[in-house]
Amino acid sequence: MKKLILLLFVITFSFSSCEKDDICDPKTVTTSRLVITFYDVTNSSVKKNVTDLKIIGEGMTDGVSFSGATLINGSTVSIPLKTNADTTTFRFILNAENTNPALINEDVLKFNYVRENLFVSRACGFKTEYTLDSQTPYVHTDAAVSDQKWIQFIAVKNSIIANENETHLEIFF
């Protein structure tokens, strides 16, 4: 009888020490990146593939370039926004790998937004959803000369950045 009670105690304590595994499911939507689609400025309904583009975040020396990157796919690019600030600045460099420096063209985009931190789960933690500022969602400047902008026009398609399944900005060049 003592052995049976001891066995029951051991079994009871072994189950009470088990914990649920906290693993964030890869399918769970976390902080989304800003999705930008490029279009031909002469025909606004035609997507335009970007073949030699490099995107560098403010304060960074290395950036994401088209060749071999998973964030850039033909006519679409996904870039992360800062989760600890209400603005993020990127340098968009067209013809970045060109050996002729005169053909390299750089525009600077500063994105303004409002952040909201949302609790996803104990395993995944928090995610940040962004809403582009309705008055000035972006500031577009040229790093070199203002009349040499390669980005001709920018349109906000969806100001709420909650997932990566849709385009948020359209860039025409």
XYZ file of N, CA and C in Angstrom:
519
model
N 0.821 -1.177 0.000
C 0.000 0.000 0.000
C 0.874 1.254 0.000
N 1.949 1.247 0.778
C 2.849 2.389 0.839
C 3.506 2.626 -0.525
N 3.823 1.529 -1.200
C 4.455 1.653 -2.509
C 3.480 2.255 -3.522
N 2.221 1.901 -3.431
C 1.209 2.422 -4.334
C 1.009 3.927 -4.114
N 0.938 4.345 -2.870
C 0.778 5.768 -2.556
C 2.012 6.542 -3.010
N 3.184 5.987 -2.800
C 4.429 6.626 -3.232
C 4.458 6.760 -4.757
N 4.001 5.723 -5.444
C 3.956 5.749 -6.903
C 2.979 6.824 -7.396
N 1.809 6.939 -6.741
C 0.847 7.972 -7.104
C 1.416 9.374 -6.885
N 2.127 9.587 -5.789
C 2.760 10.883 -5.540
C 3.797 11.223 -6.613
N 4.593 10.255 -6.991
C 5.630 10.468 -8.012
C 4.981 10.830 -9.343
N 3.937 10.115 -9.700
C 3.241 10.384 -10.963
C 2.584 11.770 -10.914
N 1.947 12.097 -9.819
C 1.289 13.391 -9.669
C 2.293 14.531 -9.777
N 3.424 14.436 -9.094
C 4.434 15.490 -9.137
C 5.118 15.579 -10.500
N 5.255 14.478 -11.193
C 5.903 14.519 -12.514
C 5.021 15.246 -13.522
N 3.692 15.105 -13.426
C 2.802 15.819 -14.331
C 2.676 17.293 -13.955
N 2.779 17.605 -12.698
C 2.634 19.000 -12.280
C 3.856 19.834 -12.659
N 4.982 19.207 -12.904
C 6.166 19.959 -13.282
C 6.240 20.212 -14.779
N 5.370 19.591 -15.565
C 5.384 19.810 -17.009
C 4.791 21.172 -17.328
N 5.339 21.803 -18.326
C 4.893 23.104 -18.766
C 4.508 23.053 -20.221
N 3.576 23.880 -20.590
C 3.198 23.983 -21.988
C 4.369 24.589 -22.757
N 4.674 24.036 -23.924
C 5.738 24.588 -24.748
C 5.278 25.905 -25.331
N 6.094 26.935 -25.168
C 5.794 28.242 -25.728
C 6.630 28.441 -26.975
N 6.075 28.020 -28.089
C 6.733 28.173 -29.373
C 5.814 29.006 -30.255
N 6.361 30.073 -30.799
C 5.567 30.949 -31.670
C 5.425 30.285 -33.029
N 4.203 30.050 -33.438
C 3.916 29.442 -34.727
C 4.428 30.343 -35.846
N 5.183 29.808 -36.793
C 5.705 30.644 -37.888
C 4.610 31.306 -38.728
N 3.409 30.781 -38.687
C 2.303 31.359 -39.447
C 1.679 32.567 -38.743
N 2.058 32.798 -37.491
C 1.513 33.909 -36.729
C 2.045 35.221 -37.290
N 1.133 36.157 -37.543
C 1.526 37.465 -38.065
C 2.161 38.274 -36.939
N 3.396 38.694 -37.169
C 4.084 39.557 -36.209
C 4.270 40.924 -36.869
N 5.227 41.708 -36.435
C 5.426 43.048 -36.976
C 5.673 42.983 -38.479
N 4.826 43.648 -39.230
C 4.895 43.621 -40.687
C 5.854 44.674 -41.217
N 6.401 44.379 -42.385
C 7.255 45.337 -43.069
C 6.411 46.172 -44.021
N 6.937 47.320 -44.405
C 6.307 48.192 -45.381
C 6.518 47.592 -46.764
N 5.430 47.333 -47.493
C 5.511 46.716 -48.816
C 5.353 47.815 -49.871
N 6.358 47.914 -50.738
C 6.378 48.928 -51.785
C 6.384 48.219 -53.130
N 5.505 48.658 -54.042
C 5.470 48.128 -55.397
C 5.866 49.250 -56.353
N 6.704 48.917 -57.322
C 7.199 49.887 -58.288
C 6.391 49.803 -59.576
N 6.086 50.979 -60.151
C 5.297 51.070 -61.380
C 5.999 51.962 -62.395
N 5.654 51.751 -63.647
C 6.162 52.566 -64.738
C 5.448 53.911 -64.712
N 6.195 54.993 -64.695
C 5.599 56.325 -64.613
C 4.825 56.684 -65.878
N 5.188 56.102 -67.021
C 4.481 56.407 -68.268
C 3.186 55.623 -68.422
N 3.094 54.469 -67.740
C 1.871 53.670 -67.770
C 1.636 53.154 -66.352
N 0.822 53.868 -65.608
C 0.676 53.618 -64.173
C 0.067 52.270 -63.815
N -0.447 51.541 -64.786
C -1.026 50.233 -64.480
C -0.017 49.097 -64.666
N 1.167 49.412 -65.146
C 2.184 48.393 -65.415
C 3.233 48.395 -64.312
N 3.394 47.244 -63.657
C 4.447 47.109 -62.650
C 5.797 47.110 -63.351
N 6.785 47.706 -62.686
C 8.109 47.827 -63.279
C 9.114 47.095 -62.385
N 9.827 46.140 -62.967
C 10.833 45.402 -62.217
C 12.031 46.284 -61.914
N 12.565 46.123 -60.732
C 13.750 46.846 -60.307
C 14.900 45.848 -60.327
N 15.932 46.162 -61.093
C 17.015 45.193 -61.243
C 18.291 45.594 -60.526
N 18.512 46.870 -60.290
C 19.740 47.307 -59.630
C 19.413 48.365 -58.589
N 18.761 47.945 -57.522
C 18.331 48.838 -56.457
C 18.986 48.408 -55.155
N 19.451 49.388 -54.399
C 20.004 49.131 -53.071
C 19.287 50.055 -52.097
N 18.859 49.505 -50.969
C 18.148 50.283 -49.963
C 18.965 50.239 -48.675
N 19.302 51.423 -48.173
C 20.138 51.515 -46.973
C 19.394 52.338 -45.931
N 19.265 51.787 -44.737
C 18.613 52.484 -43.638
C 19.509 53.563 -43.066
N 18.889 54.561 -42.453
C 19.623 55.669 -41.856
C 20.605 55.156 -40.795
N 21.827 55.641 -40.872
C 22.854 55.246 -39.923
C 23.520 53.916 -40.246
N 23.126 53.281 -41.328
C 23.697 51.996 -41.729
C 24.673 52.217 -42.887
N 25.621 51.308 -43.024
C 26.548 51.387 -44.150
C 26.213 50.342 -45.201
N 25.724 49.202 -44.774
C 25.318 48.150 -45.703
C 23.806 48.188 -45.850
N 23.353 47.782 -47.018
C 21.919 47.787 -47.256
C 21.463 46.513 -47.910
N 20.206 46.490 -48.264
C 19.630 45.370 -48.982
C 19.718 45.702 -50.464
N 20.338 44.825 -51.237
C 20.420 45.058 -52.674
C 19.581 44.017 -53.394
N 19.263 44.293 -54.644
C 18.365 43.418 -55.394
C 18.936 42.028 -55.571
N 20.201 41.921 -55.887
C 20.778 40.615 -56.200
C 20.822 39.726 -54.966
N 20.078 38.633 -55.006
C 20.097 37.632 -53.943
C 19.317 37.984 -52.697
N 18.542 39.041 -52.708
C 17.806 39.438 -51.513
C 16.409 38.840 -51.516
N 15.939 38.481 -50.331
C 14.575 37.956 -50.219
C 13.569 39.078 -49.998
N 14.044 40.269 -49.612
C 13.139 41.380 -49.365
C 12.732 42.072 -50.653
N 13.501 41.866 -51.724
C 13.188 42.479 -53.008
C 12.813 41.381 -53.984
N 11.654 41.509 -54.613
C 11.175 40.478 -55.529
C 10.610 41.138 -56.773
N 11.418 41.303 -57.806
C 10.948 41.874 -59.063
C 10.509 43.308 -58.925
N 9.216 43.532 -58.805
C 8.676 44.877 -58.715
C 8.230 45.243 -57.300
N 8.531 44.412 -56.331
C 8.076 44.639 -54.956
C 9.244 44.553 -53.986
N 9.216 45.408 -52.979
C 10.227 45.392 -51.923
C 9.513 45.508 -50.578
N 10.031 44.806 -49.578
C 9.495 44.881 -48.215
C 10.611 45.371 -47.305
N 10.365 46.471 -46.603
C 11.384 47.045 -45.736
C 10.827 47.229 -44.330
N 11.652 47.005 -43.321
C 11.172 47.144 -41.945
C 11.162 48.606 -41.494
N 10.184 48.950 -40.687
C 10.136 50.268 -40.062
C 10.604 50.123 -38.618
N 11.065 51.208 -38.041
C 11.543 51.170 -36.653
C 10.372 50.956 -35.701
N 10.584 50.100 -34.717
C 9.542 49.856 -33.718
C 9.688 50.782 -32.514
N 10.786 51.546 -32.463
C 11.034 52.412 -31.314
C 11.041 53.897 -31.679
N 10.581 54.243 -32.885
C 10.530 55.639 -33.321
C 9.346 55.822 -34.275
N 8.942 57.079 -34.469
C 7.809 57.370 -35.340
C 8.230 57.777 -36.745
N 9.512 57.679 -37.047
C 10.019 57.941 -38.392
C 11.128 56.953 -38.717
N 11.236 56.620 -39.990
C 12.316 55.779 -40.492
C 12.771 56.364 -41.821
N 14.079 56.463 -42.004
C 14.630 57.039 -43.229
C 15.438 55.990 -43.970
N 15.229 55.919 -45.289
C 15.959 54.995 -46.152
C 16.523 55.742 -47.345
N 17.671 55.297 -47.804
C 18.247 55.766 -49.055
C 17.956 54.717 -50.120
N 17.254 55.104 -51.181
C 16.950 54.227 -52.302
C 17.931 54.576 -53.411
N 18.828 53.669 -53.720
C 19.890 53.941 -54.692
C 19.638 53.099 -55.939
N 19.298 53.788 -57.037
C 19.080 53.127 -58.317
C 20.415 53.017 -59.045
N 20.647 51.904 -59.717
C 21.914 51.613 -60.404
C 23.079 51.588 -59.416
N 22.840 51.029 -58.252
C 23.822 51.032 -57.174
C 25.107 50.284 -57.529
N 25.010 49.254 -58.335
C 26.182 48.446 -58.679
C 26.855 48.904 -59.970
N 26.397 50.009 -60.546
C 26.960 50.494 -61.802
C 28.373 51.012 -61.577
N 29.266 50.743 -62.522
C 30.657 51.181 -62.395
C 30.821 52.661 -62.739
N 29.839 53.243 -63.426
C 29.876 54.665 -63.758
C 29.151 55.442 -62.661
N 29.868 56.207 -61.832
C 29.220 56.920 -60.728
C 28.178 57.944 -61.182
N 28.255 58.415 -62.408
C 27.291 59.394 -62.908
C 25.912 58.775 -63.097
N 25.827 57.453 -63.257
C 24.545 56.782 -63.463
C 23.882 56.346 -62.153
N 24.612 56.412 -61.067
C 24.055 56.039 -59.758
C 23.194 57.196 -59.266
N 21.940 56.892 -58.936
C 20.996 57.927 -58.534
C 20.370 57.546 -57.199
N 20.445 58.455 -56.241
C 19.987 58.176 -54.882
C 18.894 59.140 -54.464
N 17.787 58.596 -53.982
C 16.707 59.381 -53.387
C 16.554 58.939 -51.936
N 16.167 59.876 -51.097
C 15.988 59.591 -49.675
C 14.499 59.704 -49.348
N 13.963 58.661 -48.708
C 12.567 58.669 -48.273
C 12.528 58.558 -46.751
N 11.810 59.466 -46.153
C 11.601 59.445 -44.694
C 10.130 59.158 -44.470
N 9.837 58.046 -43.801
C 8.458 57.629 -43.551
C 8.034 58.073 -42.156
N 6.875 58.724 -42.081
C 6.296 59.174 -40.817
C 5.081 58.312 -40.520
N 4.963 57.862 -39.279
C 3.878 56.951 -38.927
C 3.594 56.997 -37.432
N 2.493 56.377 -37.071
C 2.109 56.202 -35.673
C 2.198 54.712 -35.387
N 2.731 54.364 -34.229
C 2.903 52.951 -33.856
C 1.885 52.534 -32.810
N 1.503 51.261 -32.875
C 0.656 50.673 -31.837
C 1.184 49.277 -31.539
N 1.577 49.061 -30.291
C 2.062 47.746 -29.871
C 0.880 46.896 -29.437
N 0.798 45.689 -30.015
C -0.302 44.772 -29.714
C 0.268 43.457 -29.195
N -0.359 42.924 -28.158
C 0.064 41.637 -27.600
C -0.447 40.517 -28.500
N 0.464 39.646 -28.942
C 0.090 38.531 -29.807
C -0.156 37.291 -28.961
N 0.842 36.871 -28.215
C 0.725 35.722 -27.320
C 1.967 35.693 -26.431
N 1.934 34.806 -25.464
C 3.077 34.687 -24.573
C 4.306 34.202 -25.331
N 4.111 33.335 -26.287
C 5.238 32.803 -27.046
C 5.777 33.809 -28.060
N 4.886 34.546 -28.702
C 5.301 35.482 -29.755
C 5.593 36.879 -29.228
N 5.052 37.216 -28.090
C 5.277 38.547 -27.530
C 4.392 39.592 -28.181
N 4.966 40.775 -28.395
C 4.230 41.891 -28.967
C 4.584 42.059 -30.434
N 3.677 42.680 -31.176
C 3.957 43.105 -32.537
C 3.590 44.579 -32.626
N 4.155 45.238 -33.610
C 3.867 46.650 -33.817
C 3.102 46.808 -35.118
N 1.989 47.520 -35.051
C 1.252 47.890 -36.255
C 1.479 49.367 -36.482
N 1.641 49.732 -37.749
C 1.929 51.108 -38.114
C 0.765 51.695 -38.893
N 0.554 52.996 -38.726
C -0.374 53.744 -39.550
C 0.398 54.940 -40.085
N 0.539 54.982 -41.419
C 1.260 56.095 -42.020
C 0.541 57.394 -41.716
N 1.291 58.434 -41.404
C 0.750 59.751 -41.095
C -0.097 60.236 -42.271
N -1.347 60.619 -42.000
C -2.259 61.005 -43.081
C -1.856 62.330 -43.729
N -1.184 63.220 -43.003
C -0.772 64.513 -43.554
C 0.514 64.390 -44.380
N 1.537 63.810 -43.787
C 2.828 63.645 -44.473
C 3.346 62.235 -44.241
N 2.853 61.255 -45.002
C 3.296 59.876 -44.784
C 4.759 59.653 -45.138
N 5.318 60.536 -45.978
C 6.714 60.392 -46.368
C 7.254 61.766 -46.764
N 8.566 61.901 -46.710
C 9.257 63.076 -47.207
C 10.262 62.555 -48.217
N 10.235 63.097 -49.424
C 11.060 62.605 -50.528
C 12.088 63.665 -50.896
N 13.352 63.331 -50.735
C 14.426 64.244 -51.118
C 15.448 63.484 -51.932
N 16.278 64.215 -52.609
C 17.367 63.617 -53.372
C 18.643 63.893 -52.597
N 19.457 62.887 -52.434
C 20.681 63.050 -51.668
C 21.691 63.925 -52.398
N 21.577 64.026 -53.714
C 22.546 64.805 -54.472
C 21.917 66.096 -54.990
N 21.191 66.015 -56.079
C 20.616 67.195 -56.723
C 19.103 67.008 -56.833
N 18.328 68.041 -56.468
C 16.872 67.881 -56.390
C 16.208 67.630 -57.741
N 16.804 68.073 -58.860
C 16.158 67.847 -60.150
C 16.525 66.509 -60.774
N 17.265 65.691 -60.060
C 17.661 64.385 -60.583
C 17.001 63.232 -59.835
N 15.821 63.459 -59.304
C 15.119 62.398 -58.589
C 14.720 61.301 -59.574
N 15.013 60.062 -59.226
C 14.580 58.962 -60.083
C 13.169 58.533 -59.718
N 12.770 58.748 -58.475
C 11.392 58.469 -58.057
C 10.562 59.683 -58.449
N 9.621 59.493 -59.362
C 8.829 60.604 -59.885
C 7.595 60.902 -59.036
N 6.968 59.837 -58.502
C 5.710 60.018 -57.784
C 5.534 58.864 -56.803
N 4.939 59.166 -55.650
C 4.670 58.139 -54.641
C 3.203 58.237 -54.250
N 2.525 57.109 -54.225
C 1.116 57.079 -53.836
C 0.935 56.119 -52.664
N 0.189 56.550 -51.666
C -0.133 55.688 -50.525
C -1.353 54.876 -50.909
N -1.185 53.564 -50.989
C -2.301 52.686 -51.350
C -3.045 52.224 -50.102
N -2.296 51.911 -49.047
C -2.902 51.459 -47.797
C -2.073 52.014 -46.655
N -2.637 52.897 -45.859
C -1.861 53.555 -44.805
C -1.691 52.703 -43.554
N -2.470 51.642 -43.416
C -2.350 50.771 -42.237
C -1.455 49.590 -42.594
N -0.357 49.453 -41.860
C 0.604 48.388 -42.120
C 0.415 47.320 -41.043
N -0.457 46.358 -41.337
C -0.779 45.298 -40.386
C -0.389 43.927 -40.907
N -0.143 43.817 -42.221
C 0.296 42.540 -42.783
C 1.108 42.806 -44.043
N 1.740 41.784 -44.553
C 2.610 41.910 -45.719
C 1.971 41.333 -46.973
N 0.659 41.119 -46.954
C -0.032 40.525 -48.091
C -0.540 41.560 -49.085
N -0.301 42.830 -48.820
C -0.805 43.888 -49.681
C 0.230 44.992 -49.816
N 0.098 45.754 -50.893
C 0.992 46.881 -51.130
C 0.547 48.067 -50.287
N 1.514 48.725 -49.637
C 1.215 49.902 -48.835
C 1.539 51.187 -49.590
N 2.645 51.177 -50.332
C 3.064 52.336 -51.128
C 3.320 51.928 -52.559
N 3.035 52.846 -53.483
C 3.354 52.632 -54.890
C 4.335 53.714 -55.308
N 5.446 53.293 -55.896
C 6.464 54.235 -56.371
C 6.489 54.165 -57.891
N 6.400 55.334 -58.500
C 6.418 55.429 -59.964
C 7.745 56.035 -60.397
N 8.407 55.358 -61.341
C 9.679 55.891 -61.859
C 9.852 55.540 -63.314
